[in-house]
PDB file of C-alpha atoms in Angstrom:
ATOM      1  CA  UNK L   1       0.000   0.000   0.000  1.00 97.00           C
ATOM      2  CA  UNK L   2       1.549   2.972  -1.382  1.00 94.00           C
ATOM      3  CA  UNK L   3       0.940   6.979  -1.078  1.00 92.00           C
ATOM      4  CA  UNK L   4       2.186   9.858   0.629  1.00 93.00           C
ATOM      5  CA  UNK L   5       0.732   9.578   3.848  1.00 96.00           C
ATOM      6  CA  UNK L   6       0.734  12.598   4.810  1.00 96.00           C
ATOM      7  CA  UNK L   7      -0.482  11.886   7.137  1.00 98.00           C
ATOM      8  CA  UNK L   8      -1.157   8.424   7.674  1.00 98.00           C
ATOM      9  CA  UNK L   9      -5.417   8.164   9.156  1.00 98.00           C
ATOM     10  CA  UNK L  10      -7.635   5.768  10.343  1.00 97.00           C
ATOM     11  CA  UNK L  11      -9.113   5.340   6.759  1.00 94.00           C
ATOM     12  CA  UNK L  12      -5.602   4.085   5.715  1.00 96.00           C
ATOM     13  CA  UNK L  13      -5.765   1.450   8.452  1.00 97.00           C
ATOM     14  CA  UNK L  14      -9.157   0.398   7.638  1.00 96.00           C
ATOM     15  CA  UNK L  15      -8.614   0.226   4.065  1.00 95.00           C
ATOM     16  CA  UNK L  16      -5.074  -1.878   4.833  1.00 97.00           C
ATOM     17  CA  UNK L  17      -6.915  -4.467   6.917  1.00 97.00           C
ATOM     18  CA  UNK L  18      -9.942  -5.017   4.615  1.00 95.00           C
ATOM     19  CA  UNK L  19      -7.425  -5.565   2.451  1.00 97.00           C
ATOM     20  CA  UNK L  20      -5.575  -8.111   4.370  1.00 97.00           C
ATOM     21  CA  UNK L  21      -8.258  -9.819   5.015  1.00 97.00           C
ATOM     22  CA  UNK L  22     -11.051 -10.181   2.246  1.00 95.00           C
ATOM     23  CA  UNK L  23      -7.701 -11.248  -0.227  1.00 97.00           C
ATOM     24  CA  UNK L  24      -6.011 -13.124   2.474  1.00 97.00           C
ATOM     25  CA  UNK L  25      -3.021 -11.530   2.705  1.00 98.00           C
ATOM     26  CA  UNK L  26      -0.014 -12.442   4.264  1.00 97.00           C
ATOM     27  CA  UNK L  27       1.093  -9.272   4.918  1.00 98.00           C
ATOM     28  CA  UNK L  28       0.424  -5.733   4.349  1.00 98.00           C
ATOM     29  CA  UNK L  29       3.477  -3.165   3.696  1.00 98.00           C
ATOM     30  CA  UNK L  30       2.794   0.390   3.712  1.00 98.00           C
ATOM     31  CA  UNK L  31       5.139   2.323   1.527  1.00 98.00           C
ATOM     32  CA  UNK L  32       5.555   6.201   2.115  1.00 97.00           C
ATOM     33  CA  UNK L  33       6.504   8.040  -1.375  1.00 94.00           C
ATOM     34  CA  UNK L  34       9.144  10.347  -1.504  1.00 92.00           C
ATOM     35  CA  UNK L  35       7.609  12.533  -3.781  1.00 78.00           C
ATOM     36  CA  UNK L  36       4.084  10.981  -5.825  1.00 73.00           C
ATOM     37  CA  UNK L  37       3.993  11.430  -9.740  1.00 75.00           C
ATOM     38  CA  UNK L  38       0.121  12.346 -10.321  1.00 65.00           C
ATOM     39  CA  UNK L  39      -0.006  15.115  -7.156  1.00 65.00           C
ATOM     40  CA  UNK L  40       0.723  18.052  -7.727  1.00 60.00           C
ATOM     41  CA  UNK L  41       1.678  19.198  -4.460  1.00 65.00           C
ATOM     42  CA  UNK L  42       4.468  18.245  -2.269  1.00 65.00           C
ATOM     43  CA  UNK L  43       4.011  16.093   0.906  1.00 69.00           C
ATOM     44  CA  UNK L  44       3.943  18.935   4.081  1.00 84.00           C
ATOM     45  CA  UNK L  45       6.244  17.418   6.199  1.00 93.00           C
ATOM     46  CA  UNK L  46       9.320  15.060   5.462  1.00 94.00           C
ATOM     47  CA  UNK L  47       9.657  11.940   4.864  1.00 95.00           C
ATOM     48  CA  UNK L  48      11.176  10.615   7.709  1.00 96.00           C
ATOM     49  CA  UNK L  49       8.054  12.241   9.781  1.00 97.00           C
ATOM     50  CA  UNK L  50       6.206  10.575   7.703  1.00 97.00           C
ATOM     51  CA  UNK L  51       7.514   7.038   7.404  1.00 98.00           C
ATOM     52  CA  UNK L  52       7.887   7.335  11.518  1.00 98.00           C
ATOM     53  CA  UNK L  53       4.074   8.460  11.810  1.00 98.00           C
ATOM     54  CA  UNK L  54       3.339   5.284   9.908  1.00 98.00           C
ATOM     55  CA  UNK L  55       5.716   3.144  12.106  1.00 98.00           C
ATOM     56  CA  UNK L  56       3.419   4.674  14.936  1.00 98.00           C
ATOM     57  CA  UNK L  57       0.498   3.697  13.161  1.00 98.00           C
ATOM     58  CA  UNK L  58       1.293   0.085  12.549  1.00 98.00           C
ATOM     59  CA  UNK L  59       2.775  -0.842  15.618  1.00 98.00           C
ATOM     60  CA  UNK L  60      -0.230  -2.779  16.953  1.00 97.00           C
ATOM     61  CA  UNK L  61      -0.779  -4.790  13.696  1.00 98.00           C
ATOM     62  CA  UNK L  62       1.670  -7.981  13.490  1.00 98.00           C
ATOM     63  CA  UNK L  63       1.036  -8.257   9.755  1.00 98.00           C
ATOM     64  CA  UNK L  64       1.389  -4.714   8.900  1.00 98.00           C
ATOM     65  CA  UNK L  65       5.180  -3.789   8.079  1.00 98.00           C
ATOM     66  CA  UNK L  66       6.101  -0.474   6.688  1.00 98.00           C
ATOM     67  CA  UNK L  67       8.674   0.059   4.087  1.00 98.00           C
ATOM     68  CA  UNK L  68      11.098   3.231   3.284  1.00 98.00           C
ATOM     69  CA  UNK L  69      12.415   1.765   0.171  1.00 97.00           C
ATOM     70  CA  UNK L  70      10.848   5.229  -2.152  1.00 96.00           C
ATOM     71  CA  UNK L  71      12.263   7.333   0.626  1.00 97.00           C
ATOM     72  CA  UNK L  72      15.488   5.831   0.486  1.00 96.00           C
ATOM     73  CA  UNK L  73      15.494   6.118  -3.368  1.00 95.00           C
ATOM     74  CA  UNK L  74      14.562   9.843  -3.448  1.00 92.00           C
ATOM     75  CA  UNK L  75      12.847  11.134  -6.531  1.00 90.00           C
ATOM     76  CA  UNK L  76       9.874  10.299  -7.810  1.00 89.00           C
ATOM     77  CA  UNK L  77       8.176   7.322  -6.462  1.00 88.00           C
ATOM     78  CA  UNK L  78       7.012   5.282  -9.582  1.00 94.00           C
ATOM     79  CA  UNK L  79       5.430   2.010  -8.471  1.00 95.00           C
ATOM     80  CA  UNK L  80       6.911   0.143 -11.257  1.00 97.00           C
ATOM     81  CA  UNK L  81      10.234   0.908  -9.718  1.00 96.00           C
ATOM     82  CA  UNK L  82       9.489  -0.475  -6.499  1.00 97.00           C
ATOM     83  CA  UNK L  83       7.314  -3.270  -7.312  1.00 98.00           C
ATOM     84  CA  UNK L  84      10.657  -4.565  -9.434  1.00 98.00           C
ATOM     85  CA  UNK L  85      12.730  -3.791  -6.715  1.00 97.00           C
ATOM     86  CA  UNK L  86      10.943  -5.901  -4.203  1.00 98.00           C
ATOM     87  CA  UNK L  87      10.956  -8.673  -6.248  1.00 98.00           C
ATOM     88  CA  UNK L  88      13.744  -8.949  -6.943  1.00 98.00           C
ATOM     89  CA  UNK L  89      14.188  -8.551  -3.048  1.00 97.00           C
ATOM     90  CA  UNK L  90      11.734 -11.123  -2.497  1.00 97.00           C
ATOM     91  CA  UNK L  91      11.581 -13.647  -5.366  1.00 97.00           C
ATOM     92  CA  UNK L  92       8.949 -16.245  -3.890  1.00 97.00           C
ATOM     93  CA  UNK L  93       6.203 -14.111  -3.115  1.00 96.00           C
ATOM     94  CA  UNK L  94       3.879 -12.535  -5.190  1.00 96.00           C
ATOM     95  CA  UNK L  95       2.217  -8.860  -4.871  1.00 98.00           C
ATOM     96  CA  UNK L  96      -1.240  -7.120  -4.944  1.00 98.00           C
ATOM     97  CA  UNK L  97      -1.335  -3.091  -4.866  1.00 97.00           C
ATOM     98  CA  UNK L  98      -4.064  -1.475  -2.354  1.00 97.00           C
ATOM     99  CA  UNK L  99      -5.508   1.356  -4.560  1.00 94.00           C
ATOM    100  CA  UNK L 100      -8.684   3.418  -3.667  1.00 87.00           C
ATOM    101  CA  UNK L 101     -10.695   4.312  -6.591  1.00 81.00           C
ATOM    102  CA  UNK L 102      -9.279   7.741  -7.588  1.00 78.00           C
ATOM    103  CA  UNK L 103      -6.344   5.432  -8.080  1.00 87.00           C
ATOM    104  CA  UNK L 104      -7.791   2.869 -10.326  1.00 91.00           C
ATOM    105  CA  UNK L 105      -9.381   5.521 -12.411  1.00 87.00           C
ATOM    106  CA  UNK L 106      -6.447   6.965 -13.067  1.00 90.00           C
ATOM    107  CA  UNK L 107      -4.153   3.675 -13.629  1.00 95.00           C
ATOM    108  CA  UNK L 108      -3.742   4.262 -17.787  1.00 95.00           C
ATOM    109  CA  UNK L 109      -1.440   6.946 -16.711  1.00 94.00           C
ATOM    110  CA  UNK L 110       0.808   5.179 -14.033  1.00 96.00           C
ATOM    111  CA  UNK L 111       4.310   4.860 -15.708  1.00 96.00           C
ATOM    112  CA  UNK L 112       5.013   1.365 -17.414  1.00 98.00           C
ATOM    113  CA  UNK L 113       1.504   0.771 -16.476  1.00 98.00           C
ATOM    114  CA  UNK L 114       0.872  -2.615 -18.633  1.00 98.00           C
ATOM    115  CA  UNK L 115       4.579  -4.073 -17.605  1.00 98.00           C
ATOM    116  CA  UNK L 116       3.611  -3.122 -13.873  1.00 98.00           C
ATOM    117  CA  UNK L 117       0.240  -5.078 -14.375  1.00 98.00           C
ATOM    118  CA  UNK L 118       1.510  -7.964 -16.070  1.00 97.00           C
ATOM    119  CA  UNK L 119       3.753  -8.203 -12.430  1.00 98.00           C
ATOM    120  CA  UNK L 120       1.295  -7.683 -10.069  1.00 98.00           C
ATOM    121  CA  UNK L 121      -2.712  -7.486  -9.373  1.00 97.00           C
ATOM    122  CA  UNK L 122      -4.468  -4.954  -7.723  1.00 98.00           C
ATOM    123  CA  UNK L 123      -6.638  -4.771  -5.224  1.00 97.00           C
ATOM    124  CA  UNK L 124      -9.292  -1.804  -5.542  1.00 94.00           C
ATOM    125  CA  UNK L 125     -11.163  -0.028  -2.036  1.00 90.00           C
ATOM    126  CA  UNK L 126     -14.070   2.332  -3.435  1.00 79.00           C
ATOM    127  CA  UNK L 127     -14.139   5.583  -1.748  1.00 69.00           C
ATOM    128  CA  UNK L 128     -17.043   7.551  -0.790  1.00 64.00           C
ATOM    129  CA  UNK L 129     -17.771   9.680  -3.970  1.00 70.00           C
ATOM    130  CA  UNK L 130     -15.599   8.561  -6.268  1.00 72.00           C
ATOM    131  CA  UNK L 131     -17.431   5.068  -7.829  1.00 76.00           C
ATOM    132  CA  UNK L 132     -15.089   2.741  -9.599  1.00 83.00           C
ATOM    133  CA  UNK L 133     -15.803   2.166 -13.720  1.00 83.00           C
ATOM    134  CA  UNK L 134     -13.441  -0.885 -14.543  1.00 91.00           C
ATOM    135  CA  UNK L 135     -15.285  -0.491 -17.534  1.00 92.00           C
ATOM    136  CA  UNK L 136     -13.249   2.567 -19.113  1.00 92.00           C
ATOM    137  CA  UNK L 137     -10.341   0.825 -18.041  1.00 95.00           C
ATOM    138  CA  UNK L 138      -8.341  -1.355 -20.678  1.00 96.00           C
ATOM    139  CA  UNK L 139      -9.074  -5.019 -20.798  1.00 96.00           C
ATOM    140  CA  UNK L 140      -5.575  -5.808 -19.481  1.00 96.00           C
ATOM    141  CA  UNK L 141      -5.951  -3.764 -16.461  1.00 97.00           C
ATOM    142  CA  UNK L 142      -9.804  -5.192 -15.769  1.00 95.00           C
ATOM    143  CA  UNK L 143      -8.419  -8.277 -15.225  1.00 95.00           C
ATOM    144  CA  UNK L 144      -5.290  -7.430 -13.148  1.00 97.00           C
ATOM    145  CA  UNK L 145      -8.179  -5.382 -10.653  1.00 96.00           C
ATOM    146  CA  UNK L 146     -10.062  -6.916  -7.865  1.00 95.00           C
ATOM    147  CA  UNK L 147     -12.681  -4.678  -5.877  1.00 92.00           C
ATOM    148  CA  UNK L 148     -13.463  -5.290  -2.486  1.00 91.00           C
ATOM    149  CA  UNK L 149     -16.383  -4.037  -0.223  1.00 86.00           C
ATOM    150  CA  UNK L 150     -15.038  -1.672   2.589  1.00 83.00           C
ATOM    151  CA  UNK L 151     -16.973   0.410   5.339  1.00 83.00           C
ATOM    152  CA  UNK L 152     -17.253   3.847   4.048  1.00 81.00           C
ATOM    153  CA  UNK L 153     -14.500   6.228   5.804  1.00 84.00           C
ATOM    154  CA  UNK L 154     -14.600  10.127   3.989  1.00 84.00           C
ATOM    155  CA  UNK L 155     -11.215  10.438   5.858  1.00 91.00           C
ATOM    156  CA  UNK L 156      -8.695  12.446   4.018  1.00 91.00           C
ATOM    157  CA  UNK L 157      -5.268  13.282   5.195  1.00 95.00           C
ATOM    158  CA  UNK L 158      -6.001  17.171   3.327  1.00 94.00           C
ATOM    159  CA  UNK L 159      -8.239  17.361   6.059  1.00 96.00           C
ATOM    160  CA  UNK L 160      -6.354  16.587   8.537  1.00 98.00           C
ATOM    161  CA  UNK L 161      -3.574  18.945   7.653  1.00 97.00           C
ATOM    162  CA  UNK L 162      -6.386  21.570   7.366  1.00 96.00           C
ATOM    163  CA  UNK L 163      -7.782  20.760  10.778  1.00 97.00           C
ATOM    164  CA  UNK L 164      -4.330  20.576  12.012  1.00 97.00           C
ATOM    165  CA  UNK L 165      -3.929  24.095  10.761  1.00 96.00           C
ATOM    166  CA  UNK L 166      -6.962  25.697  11.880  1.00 97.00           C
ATOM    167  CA  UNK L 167      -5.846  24.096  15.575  1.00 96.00           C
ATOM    168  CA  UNK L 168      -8.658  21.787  15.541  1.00 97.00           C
ATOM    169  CA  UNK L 169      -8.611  18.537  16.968  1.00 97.00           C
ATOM    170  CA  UNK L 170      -7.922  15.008  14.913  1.00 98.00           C
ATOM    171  CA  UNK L 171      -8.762  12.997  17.460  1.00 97.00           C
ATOM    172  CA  UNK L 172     -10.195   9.779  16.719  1.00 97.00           C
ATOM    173  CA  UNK L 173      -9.649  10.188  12.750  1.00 98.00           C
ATOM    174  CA  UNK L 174      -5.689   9.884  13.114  1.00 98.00           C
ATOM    175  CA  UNK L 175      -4.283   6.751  16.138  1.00 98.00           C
ATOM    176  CA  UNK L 176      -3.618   8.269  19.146  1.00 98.00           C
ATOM    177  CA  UNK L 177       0.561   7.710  18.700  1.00 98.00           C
ATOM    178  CA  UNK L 178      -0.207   9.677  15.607  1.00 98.00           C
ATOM    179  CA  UNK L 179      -2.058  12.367  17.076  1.00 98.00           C
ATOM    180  CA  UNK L 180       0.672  12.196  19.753  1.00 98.00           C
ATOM    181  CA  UNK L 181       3.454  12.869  17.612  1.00 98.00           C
ATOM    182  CA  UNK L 182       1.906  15.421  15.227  1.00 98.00           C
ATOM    183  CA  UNK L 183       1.376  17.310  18.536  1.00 97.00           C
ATOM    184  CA  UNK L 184       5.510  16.652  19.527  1.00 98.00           C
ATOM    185  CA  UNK L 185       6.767  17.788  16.545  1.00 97.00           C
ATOM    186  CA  UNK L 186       3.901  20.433  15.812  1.00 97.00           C
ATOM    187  CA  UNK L 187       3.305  18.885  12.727  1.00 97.00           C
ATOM    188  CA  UNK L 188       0.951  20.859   9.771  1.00 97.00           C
ATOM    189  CA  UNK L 189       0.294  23.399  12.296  1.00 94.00           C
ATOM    190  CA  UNK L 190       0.032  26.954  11.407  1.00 82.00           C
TER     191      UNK L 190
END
């Protein structure tokens, strides 16, 4: 499970174990990006805050791991890239990318989108308004795309940064070792 996590939210969490567990995952491994190729902005904080607020996150979760691998790289954080790079890391098991459905709309414009897909499956959470059409999507990516039912969560980690700013509390849409450290490190306050 990839993104900027910026931060990382109970949605996230959700979304990662309905994952785990309607595809029977092993494993889930969230993946900070050091800087995503179809956002226009920035991250707000760095991303070692960032990879540590999802460390907080997980912590409680034996089959959640996170990964710094895109931080480590630097650049742009193409999922092609790192979906190579772990297996070639890890040559026996095989992969599934956690995408919400803003995501899988806009998969015919990942980079080396059909050699990506021809490594890997993907597993697809609908969001509160924004439905899924796997119908505009080309026939080889259909295939590679499983949706999953997941309880609707209209978390967003804009808002949170916006609540953040406008000193209002997070509580209860962030874990409390999240809220925790935002607070420490006075993180997307104004």
């Amino acid at each position: 499970m990839g993104g900027t996590f910026d931060p990382i939210h109970i949605g996230h969490l959700i979304a990662a174990e309905t994952a785990r567990e309607q595809c029977d995952l092993h494993e889930v491994w969230f993946i900070p990006s050091y800087g995503p190729p179809l956002k226009a902005n920035e991250p707000g904080v760095s991303g070692e805050r960032r990879y540590e607020m999802v460390c907080e996150a997980i912590s409680s979760n034996s089959a959640f791991r996170a990964l710094d691998i895109e931080l480590l790289r630097g650049g742009v954080s193409y999922s092609y890239d790192t979906v190579k790079e772990l297996q070639k890391r890890n040559p026996n098991d095989s992969f599934s990318y956690i995408i919400g459905s803003d995501r899988i709309n806009d998969l015919p414009q990942w980079y080396e989108i059909e050699q990506l897909a021809s490594r890997i499956s993907f597993i697809g959470l609908e969001r509160p308004g924004d439905p899924i059409n796997l119908a505009a999507l080309p026939r080889y990516l259909q295939e590679r795309v499983k949706l999953i039912h997941m309880p609707a969560i209209d978390i967003s980690s804009t808002a949170i940064r916006s609540r953040r700013n406008a000193g209002q509390t997070v509580q209860y849409l962030v874990p409390d070792s999240v809220n925790s450290y935002m607070r420490r490190y006075k993180l997307y306050e104004s």
